XYZ file of N, CA, C and O in Angstrom:
624
model
N -6.795 16.965 1.406
C -5.641 16.838 0.519
C -5.973 17.409 -0.856
O -5.175 18.121 -1.441
N -7.149 17.087 -1.371
C -7.521 17.565 -2.696
C -7.658 19.091 -2.709
O -7.339 19.724 -3.715
N -8.117 19.678 -1.619
C -8.211 21.141 -1.529
C -6.824 21.765 -1.369
O -6.528 22.803 -1.943
N -5.988 21.124 -0.586
C -4.660 21.648 -0.277
C -3.715 21.583 -1.475
O -2.847 22.437 -1.639
N -3.888 20.559 -2.319
C -2.993 20.335 -3.457
C -3.808 20.243 -4.746
O -4.251 19.152 -5.130
N -3.980 21.356 -5.451
C -4.838 21.367 -6.642
C -4.327 20.529 -7.814
O -5.080 20.237 -8.733
N -3.063 20.096 -7.776
C -2.521 19.273 -8.859
C -2.645 17.774 -8.602
O -2.332 16.967 -9.471
N -3.090 17.396 -7.412
C -3.191 15.977 -7.060
C -4.370 15.333 -7.788
O -5.467 15.885 -7.844
N -4.115 14.164 -8.340
C -5.151 13.341 -8.969
C -5.320 12.094 -8.101
O -4.340 11.415 -7.778
N -6.539 11.791 -7.732
C -6.836 10.592 -6.957
C -7.086 9.453 -7.939
O -8.000 9.512 -8.756
N -6.245 8.430 -7.879
C -6.369 7.279 -8.768
C -6.906 6.116 -7.951
O -6.310 5.727 -6.946
N -8.024 5.572 -8.387
C -8.669 4.451 -7.705
C -8.722 3.264 -8.644
O -8.898 3.424 -9.852
N -8.632 2.071 -8.059
C -8.754 0.863 -8.868
C -9.607 -0.132 -8.116
O -9.427 -0.335 -6.914
N -10.524 -0.735 -8.812
C -11.372 -1.754 -8.202
C -12.799 -1.297 -8.097
O -13.551 -1.378 -9.038
N -13.158 -0.784 -6.944
C -14.521 -0.318 -6.702
C -14.474 1.176 -6.396
O -13.544 1.662 -5.760
N -15.488 1.869 -6.868
C -15.552 3.303 -6.591
C -16.835 3.564 -5.817
O -17.922 3.234 -6.286
N -16.694 4.136 -4.654
C -17.821 4.452 -3.797
C -18.113 5.942 -3.945
O -17.449 6.779 -3.348
N -19.080 6.266 -4.792
C -19.400 7.656 -5.131
C -19.593 8.528 -3.896
O -19.150 9.671 -3.865
N -20.244 7.993 -2.863
C -20.551 8.805 -1.679
C -19.293 9.274 -0.948
O -19.319 10.302 -0.276
N -18.196 8.554 -1.094
C -16.957 8.964 -0.414
C -16.188 10.009 -1.214
O -15.200 10.555 -0.718
N -16.630 10.271 -2.433
C -15.907 11.187 -3.311
C -16.627 12.521 -3.495
O -16.216 13.327 -4.328
N -17.672 12.738 -2.714
C -18.423 13.983 -2.827
C -17.513 15.175 -2.575
O -16.683 15.166 -1.672
N -17.654 16.183 -3.408
C -16.863 17.390 -3.247
C -15.541 17.369 -3.988
O -14.855 18.389 -4.060
N -15.160 16.224 -4.528
C -13.925 16.142 -5.305
C -14.303 16.301 -6.775
O -15.136 15.547 -7.284
N -13.725 17.278 -7.458
C -14.047 17.457 -8.879
C -13.794 16.170 -9.670
O -12.764 15.509 -9.495
N -14.733 15.817 -10.523
C -14.640 14.567 -11.298
C -13.379 14.505 -12.166
O -12.848 13.428 -12.403
N -12.904 15.668 -12.619
C -11.709 15.674 -13.476
C -10.422 15.420 -12.679
O -9.347 15.313 -13.262
N -10.541 15.289 -11.358
C -9.376 14.991 -10.524
C -9.441 13.580 -9.953
O -8.685 13.218 -9.062
N -10.378 12.783 -10.477
C -10.511 11.381 -10.082
C -10.291 10.529 -11.322
O -10.920 10.736 -12.360
N -9.395 9.574 -11.202
C -9.131 8.637 -12.294
C -9.497 7.253 -11.778
O -8.932 6.790 -10.785
N -10.442 6.595 -12.434
C -10.916 5.297 -11.970
C -10.577 4.205 -12.976
O -10.746 4.371 -14.182
N -10.098 3.078 -12.442
C -9.770 1.909 -13.265
C -10.485 0.701 -12.683
O -10.402 0.450 -11.477
N -11.153 -0.061 -13.537
C -11.856 -1.268 -13.088
C -10.851 -2.362 -12.754
O -9.694 -2.318 -13.158
N -11.341 -3.377 -12.019
C -10.526 -4.555 -11.741
C -10.073 -5.181 -13.046
O -10.767 -5.115 -14.054
N -8.935 -5.813 -13.009
C -8.433 -6.568 -14.149
C -8.212 -8.014 -13.708
O -8.171 -8.303 -12.512
N -8.059 -8.899 -14.649
C -7.770 -10.293 -14.343
C -6.458 -10.384 -13.535
O -5.540 -9.584 -13.743
N -6.359 -11.362 -12.668
C -5.204 -11.502 -11.787
C -3.870 -11.485 -12.537
O -2.948 -10.775 -12.119
N -3.720 -12.219 -13.647
C -2.420 -12.176 -14.341
C -2.059 -10.779 -14.862
O -0.886 -10.457 -14.994
N -3.066 -9.946 -15.136
C -2.814 -8.597 -15.665
C -2.576 -7.568 -14.571
O -2.075 -6.471 -14.836
N -2.917 -7.907 -13.342
C -2.858 -6.935 -12.242
C -1.486 -6.274 -12.065
O -1.393 -5.040 -11.993
N -0.390 -7.037 -11.993
C 0.914 -6.377 -11.814
C 1.238 -5.395 -12.939
O 1.823 -4.338 -12.704
N 0.845 -5.745 -14.147
C 1.106 -4.862 -15.282
C 0.264 -3.590 -15.192
O 0.741 -2.495 -15.469
N -0.983 -3.754 -14.812
C -1.886 -2.607 -14.689
C -1.374 -1.631 -13.640
O -1.289 -0.428 -13.887
N -1.021 -2.133 -12.467
C -0.508 -1.270 -11.400
C 0.771 -0.577 -11.858
O 0.972 0.611 -11.624
N 1.637 -1.316 -12.511
C 2.885 -0.755 -12.990
C 2.644 0.367 -14.008
O 3.292 1.414 -13.963
N 1.707 0.165 -14.897
C 1.378 1.176 -15.909
C 0.812 2.436 -15.260
O 1.074 3.548 -15.715
N 0.054 2.282 -14.185
C -0.508 3.446 -13.496
C 0.589 4.319 -12.889
O 0.404 5.513 -12.711
N 1.724 3.699 -12.545
C 2.897 4.419 -12.058
C 2.573 5.400 -10.926
O 2.826 6.599 -11.038
N 2.036 4.893 -9.813
C 1.651 5.802 -8.724
C 2.865 6.431 -8.039
O 3.943 5.844 -7.987
N 2.675 7.642 -7.524
C 3.717 8.319 -6.754
C 3.644 7.923 -5.284
O 4.661 7.812 -4.610
N 2.414 7.771 -4.800
C 2.148 7.466 -3.393
C 0.981 6.489 -3.352
O 0.048 6.597 -4.143
N 1.017 5.581 -2.402
C -0.102 4.675 -2.162
C -0.727 5.039 -0.817
O -0.017 5.335 0.135
N -2.037 5.008 -0.761
C -2.750 5.287 0.478
C -3.515 4.025 0.850
O -4.344 3.538 0.076
N -3.217 3.483 2.042
C -3.801 2.220 2.462
C -4.460 2.384 3.838
O -3.872 2.042 4.861
N -5.684 2.910 3.848
C -6.388 3.044 5.135
C -7.049 1.722 5.514
O -7.493 0.968 4.655
N -7.069 1.448 6.791
C -7.704 0.225 7.269
C -8.307 0.500 8.640
O -7.613 0.985 9.537
N -9.586 0.214 8.787
C -10.263 0.371 10.073
C -9.768 -0.732 11.001
O -9.581 -1.871 10.580
N -9.560 -0.389 12.249
C -9.039 -1.354 13.223
C -10.158 -2.270 13.718
O -10.882 -1.943 14.643
N -10.283 -3.425 13.048
C -11.264 -4.443 13.439
C -10.550 -5.791 13.528
O -9.463 -5.958 12.972
N -11.169 -6.749 14.192
C -10.584 -8.094 14.265
C -10.384 -8.673 12.874
O -9.352 -9.285 12.586
N -11.374 -8.487 11.996
C -11.277 -9.005 10.630
C -10.063 -8.414 9.916
O -9.264 -9.144 9.321
N -9.905 -7.089 9.967
C -8.798 -6.440 9.264
C -7.441 -6.798 9.851
O -6.449 -6.863 9.133
N -7.392 -7.068 11.145
C -6.130 -7.449 11.771
C -5.653 -8.825 11.281
O -4.493 -9.177 11.455
N -6.524 -9.596 10.676
C -6.174 -10.931 10.176
C -5.795 -10.929 8.696
O -5.508 -11.973 8.126
N -5.799 -9.771 8.071
C -5.436 -9.674 6.657
C -3.923 -9.767 6.491
O -3.167 -9.690 7.451
N -3.507 -9.902 5.258
C -2.077 -9.875 4.958
C -1.706 -8.449 4.540
O -2.573 -7.662 4.175
N -0.422 -8.129 4.540
C 0.003 -6.792 4.114
C 0.234 -6.704 2.604
O 1.085 -5.963 2.126
N -0.535 -7.454 1.835
C -0.280 -7.583 0.396
C -0.303 -6.248 -0.343
O 0.511 -6.019 -1.241
N -1.201 -5.339 0.022
C -1.246 -4.048 -0.685
C 0.066 -3.299 -0.489
O 0.604 -2.726 -1.439
N 0.552 -3.284 0.735
C 1.813 -2.595 1.008
C 2.959 -3.292 0.259
O 3.812 -2.631 -0.329
N 2.975 -4.605 0.283
C 4.029 -5.364 -0.389
C 4.031 -5.069 -1.887
O 5.083 -4.855 -2.489
N 2.849 -5.044 -2.496
C 2.754 -4.764 -3.937
C 3.317 -3.390 -4.267
O 4.078 -3.237 -5.228
N 2.933 -2.401 -3.497
C 3.422 -1.042 -3.755
C 4.915 -0.944 -3.483
O 5.671 -0.375 -4.278
N 5.355 -1.498 -2.362
C 6.766 -1.431 -1.998
C 7.637 -2.152 -3.028
O 8.747 -1.697 -3.324
N 7.153 -3.244 -3.578
C 7.920 -3.979 -4.590
C 8.226 -3.096 -5.802
O 9.245 -3.276 -6.464
N 7.351 -2.107 -6.054
C 7.566 -1.178 -7.165
C 8.306 0.081 -6.719
O 8.521 0.987 -7.516
N 8.660 0.163 -5.438
C 9.341 1.346 -4.937
C 8.410 2.506 -4.643
O 8.844 3.650 -4.555
N 7.131 2.209 -4.459
C 6.135 3.247 -4.173
C 5.933 3.313 -2.656
O 5.547 2.330 -2.041
N 6.175 4.486 -2.052
C 5.952 4.611 -0.614
C 4.467 4.685 -0.306
O 3.674 5.189 -1.114
N 4.085 4.193 0.858
C 2.678 4.162 1.253
C 2.449 4.927 2.540
O 3.309 4.960 3.416
N 1.261 5.502 2.634
C 0.742 6.037 3.880
C -0.306 5.021 4.304
O -1.275 4.774 3.579
N -0.102 4.396 5.453
C -0.840 3.204 5.835
C -1.304 3.271 7.291
O -0.605 3.819 8.135
N -2.454 2.689 7.572
C -2.912 2.575 8.956
C -1.902 1.741 9.739
O -1.440 0.697 9.264
N -1.569 2.187 10.937
C -0.571 1.488 11.752
C -1.244 0.448 12.653
O -1.241 0.541 13.872
N -1.847 -0.544 11.999
C -2.448 -1.681 12.698
C -1.993 -2.945 11.976
O -1.560 -2.874 10.834
N -2.066 -4.098 12.651
C -1.763 -5.331 11.918
C -2.721 -5.445 10.734
O -3.872 -5.064 10.877
N -2.276 -5.880 9.632
C -1.014 -6.533 9.321
C 0.127 -5.577 8.994
O 1.262 -5.999 8.847
N -0.175 -4.285 8.864
C 0.842 -3.332 8.420
C 1.818 -2.933 9.522
O 2.993 -2.686 9.238
N 1.384 -2.868 10.750
C 2.279 -2.457 11.828
C 3.428 -3.444 12.007
O 4.499 -3.073 12.500
N 3.244 -4.680 11.584
C 4.281 -5.701 11.701
C 5.489 -5.376 10.820
O 6.621 -5.702 11.154
N 5.250 -4.704 9.701
C 6.339 -4.378 8.768
C 6.756 -2.915 8.847
O 7.661 -2.494 8.146
N 6.106 -2.154 9.715
C 6.336 -0.708 9.784
C 7.708 -0.360 10.349
O 8.171 -0.964 11.307
N 8.321 0.618 9.712
C 9.504 1.264 10.264
C 9.430 2.728 9.843
O 8.697 3.076 8.922
N 10.186 3.569 10.496
C 10.148 4.992 10.147
C 10.742 5.242 8.774
O 10.576 6.319 8.211
N 11.429 4.261 8.210
C 12.097 4.438 6.922
C 11.301 3.907 5.735
O 11.529 4.339 4.617
N 10.403 2.934 5.943
C 9.776 2.284 4.791
C 8.339 2.726 4.532
O 7.620 2.090 3.778
N 7.915 3.819 5.138
C 6.581 4.346 4.871
C 6.115 5.243 5.994
O 6.817 5.447 6.986
N 4.934 5.781 5.812
C 4.294 6.595 6.838
C 3.153 5.762 7.399
O 2.262 5.338 6.649
N 3.193 5.491 8.693
C 2.203 4.639 9.338
C 1.408 5.483 10.327
O 1.977 6.076 11.231
N 0.094 5.538 10.128
C -0.786 6.442 10.855
C -1.372 5.753 12.085
O -2.096 4.764 11.972
N -1.063 6.308 13.258
C -1.621 5.792 14.506
C -3.058 6.272 14.685
O -3.367 7.434 14.432
N -3.915 5.392 15.115
C -5.304 5.687 15.485
C -6.132 6.304 14.366
O -7.192 6.870 14.616
N -5.661 6.243 13.129
C -6.409 6.719 11.965
C -6.956 8.136 12.125
O -8.036 8.459 11.649
N -6.212 8.986 12.779
C -6.621 10.377 12.960
C -6.613 11.106 11.622
O -5.659 10.993 10.843
N -7.668 11.873 11.355
C -7.761 12.622 10.095
C -6.572 13.570 9.939
O -5.978 13.658 8.859
N -6.217 14.264 11.004
C -5.082 15.189 10.937
C -3.786 14.450 10.625
O -2.953 14.938 9.848
N -3.606 13.280 11.212
C -2.394 12.502 10.959
C -2.350 12.018 9.507
O -1.277 11.996 8.890
N -3.502 11.636 8.964
C -3.555 11.221 7.549
C -3.165 12.387 6.647
O -2.361 12.223 5.718
N -3.722 13.549 6.902
C -3.404 14.726 6.079
C -1.924 15.054 6.195
O -1.250 15.308 5.192
N -1.387 15.003 7.404
C 0.030 15.284 7.618
C 0.913 14.260 6.897
O 1.898 14.617 6.252
N 0.570 12.984 7.009
C 1.373 11.932 6.384
C 1.359 11.989 4.871
O 2.403 11.874 4.218
N 0.186 12.194 4.300
C 0.080 12.293 2.843
C 0.797 13.552 2.358
O 1.529 13.520 1.365
N 0.602 14.665 3.075
C 1.259 15.929 2.715
C 2.774 15.782 2.715
O 3.469 16.306 1.834
N 3.289 15.089 3.703
C 4.733 14.881 3.807
C 5.284 14.261 2.527
O 6.291 14.728 1.981
N 4.610 13.241 2.023
C 5.106 12.568 0.822
C 4.827 13.359 -0.452
O 5.593 13.276 -1.414
N 3.750 14.123 -0.480
C 3.483 14.964 -1.646
C 4.553 16.046 -1.759
O 5.063 16.324 -2.849
N 4.898 16.641 -0.643
C 5.777 17.807 -0.649
C 7.261 17.473 -0.753
O 8.054 18.320 -1.156
N 7.647 16.260 -0.401
C 9.070 15.931 -0.357
C 9.400 14.774 -1.298
O 9.354 13.601 -0.921
N 9.757 15.124 -2.505
C 10.067 14.135 -3.540
C 11.252 13.256 -3.145
O 11.259 12.046 -3.399
N 12.245 13.840 -2.492
C 13.432 13.081 -2.075
C 13.053 12.059 -1.014
O 13.452 10.896 -1.086
N 12.272 12.481 -0.032
C 11.816 11.552 1.010
C 10.979 10.434 0.391
O 11.120 9.268 0.770
N 10.132 10.782 -0.567
C 9.319 9.778 -1.264
C 10.216 8.718 -1.891
O 9.977 7.521 -1.762
N 11.256 9.158 -2.574
C 12.172 8.215 -3.231
C 12.913 7.363 -2.209
O 13.068 6.148 -2.401
N 13.364 7.983 -1.117
C 14.083 7.226 -0.083
C 13.175 6.178 0.556
O 13.559 5.027 0.722
N 11.956 6.584 0.938
C 11.030 5.635 1.567
C 10.647 4.527 0.602
O 10.556 3.365 0.988
N 10.414 4.879 -0.661
C 10.078 3.869 -1.659
C 11.212 2.866 -1.842
O 10.984 1.665 -1.923
N 12.453 3.376 -1.870
C 13.612 2.492 -2.013
C 13.792 1.594 -0.802
O 14.077 0.399 -0.935
N 13.608 2.148 0.374
C 13.751 1.349 1.599
C 12.642 0.294 1.673
O 12.882 -0.856 2.038
N 11.421 0.692 1.296
C 10.307 -0.267 1.290
C 10.585 -1.401 0.307
O 10.345 -2.570 0.605
N 11.128 -1.046 -0.845
C 11.452 -2.065 -1.849
C 12.505 -3.043 -1.310
O 12.385 -4.259 -1.486
N 13.508 -2.535 -0.613
C 14.518 -3.417 -0.006
C 13.890 -4.296 1.073
O 14.255 -5.463 1.223
N 12.944 -3.741 1.833
C 12.246 -4.525 2.857
C 11.533 -5.713 2.225
O 11.581 -6.828 2.739
N 10.884 -5.479 1.091
C 10.181 -6.567 0.389
C 11.180 -7.609 -0.102
O 10.965 -8.805 0.076
N 12.262 -7.163 -0.701
C 13.251 -8.110 -1.217
C 13.856 -8.956 -0.098
O 14.118 -10.137 -0.279
N 14.073 -8.350 1.064
C 14.679 -9.079 2.181
C 13.698 -10.018 2.875
O 14.098 -11.046 3.411
N 12.416 -9.697 2.868
C 11.462 -10.447 3.692
C 10.356 -11.175 2.932
O 9.686 -12.007 3.527
N 10.148 -10.844 1.668
C 9.009 -11.419 0.955
C 9.355 -11.983 -0.414
O 8.479 -12.444 -1.126
N 10.599 -11.975 -0.793
C 11.001 -12.453 -2.114
C 10.997 -13.982 -2.133
O 11.654 -14.631 -1.315
N 10.290 -14.551 -3.083
C 10.188 -16.011 -3.172
C 11.560 -16.657 -3.353
O 11.797 -17.773 -2.896
N 12.488 -15.934 -3.980
C 13.817 -16.485 -4.218
C 14.581 -16.743 -2.915
O 15.453 -17.602 -2.866
N 14.251 -15.983 -1.880
C 14.943 -16.178 -0.605
C 14.056 -16.823 0.454
O 14.557 -17.444 1.381
N 12.773 -16.712 0.311
C 11.857 -17.181 1.349
C 11.249 -18.560 1.077
O 10.598 -19.125 1.944
N 11.466 -19.092 -0.109
C 10.839 -20.368 -0.448
C 11.248 -21.492 0.508
O 10.471 -22.408 0.770
N 12.460 -21.424 1.044
C 12.901 -22.492 1.947
C 12.013 -22.554 3.197
O 11.753 -23.645 3.708
N 11.566 -21.399 3.673
C 10.648 -21.373 4.821
C 9.343 -22.077 4.468
O 8.788 -22.820 5.264
N 8.856 -21.794 3.262
C 7.588 -22.400 2.825
C 7.730 -23.902 2.672
O 6.870 -24.673 3.091
N 8.827 -24.341 2.053
C 9.067 -25.775 1.866
C 9.151 -26.467 3.219
O 8.550 -27.532 3.432
N 9.870 -25.875 4.147
C 10.001 -26.436 5.492
C 8.618 -26.570 6.160
O 8.304 -27.617 6.730
N 7.806 -25.542 6.057
C 6.475 -25.558 6.662
C 5.604 -26.631 6.011
O 4.930 -27.407 6.706
N 5.592 -26.684 4.686
C 4.803 -27.712 3.976
C 5.250 -29.111 4.377
O 4.414 -30.011 4.600
N 6.551 -29.318 4.456
C 7.053 -30.650 4.845
C 6.623 -31.006 6.272
O 6.269 -32.156 6.533
N 6.646 -30.053 7.173
C 6.216 -30.300 8.543
C 4.727 -30.657 8.579
O 4.323 -31.544 9.339
N 3.936 -29.982 7.774
C 2.496 -30.261 7.727
C 2.240 -31.666 7.183
O 1.448 -32.424 7.736
N 2.921 -32.022 6.107
C 2.702 -33.323 5.472
C 3.160 -34.465 6.375
O 2.582 -35.544 6.361
N 4.212 -34.225 7.149
C 4.689 -35.269 8.048
C 3.761 -35.445 9.240
O 3.779 -36.458 9.901
N 2.964 -34.408 9.484
C 1.927 -34.494 10.475
C 2.357 -34.320 11.854
O 1.952 -34.596 12.863
């Protein structure tokens, strides 16, 4: 992707693994350290990403994770290119992101390229993803499910 698109900047936040970035010019990598949890939404918002890339190796451990990264990006209207395994495959649709089967390198390049090259598609997918979050993950509408579950647990 970095060779194919000379204007692309790779923005990383959290941990930077130098060995995975070999061959990428340093001036095309933007790194941000972790921030305190209350500052995180503001930091991500300020970064204003165009596309989110969420690769995940298909392991039992990863299948038990939540789709929080996708939810965070989608809440901001940012479309994601994501591994098509749980927890992400559960929320996948052809409209709310690009979901990569079997983590094929060619499929990743194709999926990322699709969103880089098509600004309109990026906006549509980001908007659809944002609606998906509002319909399925918004505390204003989903809290009743949580209250019901907590009450069932407490009643034993």
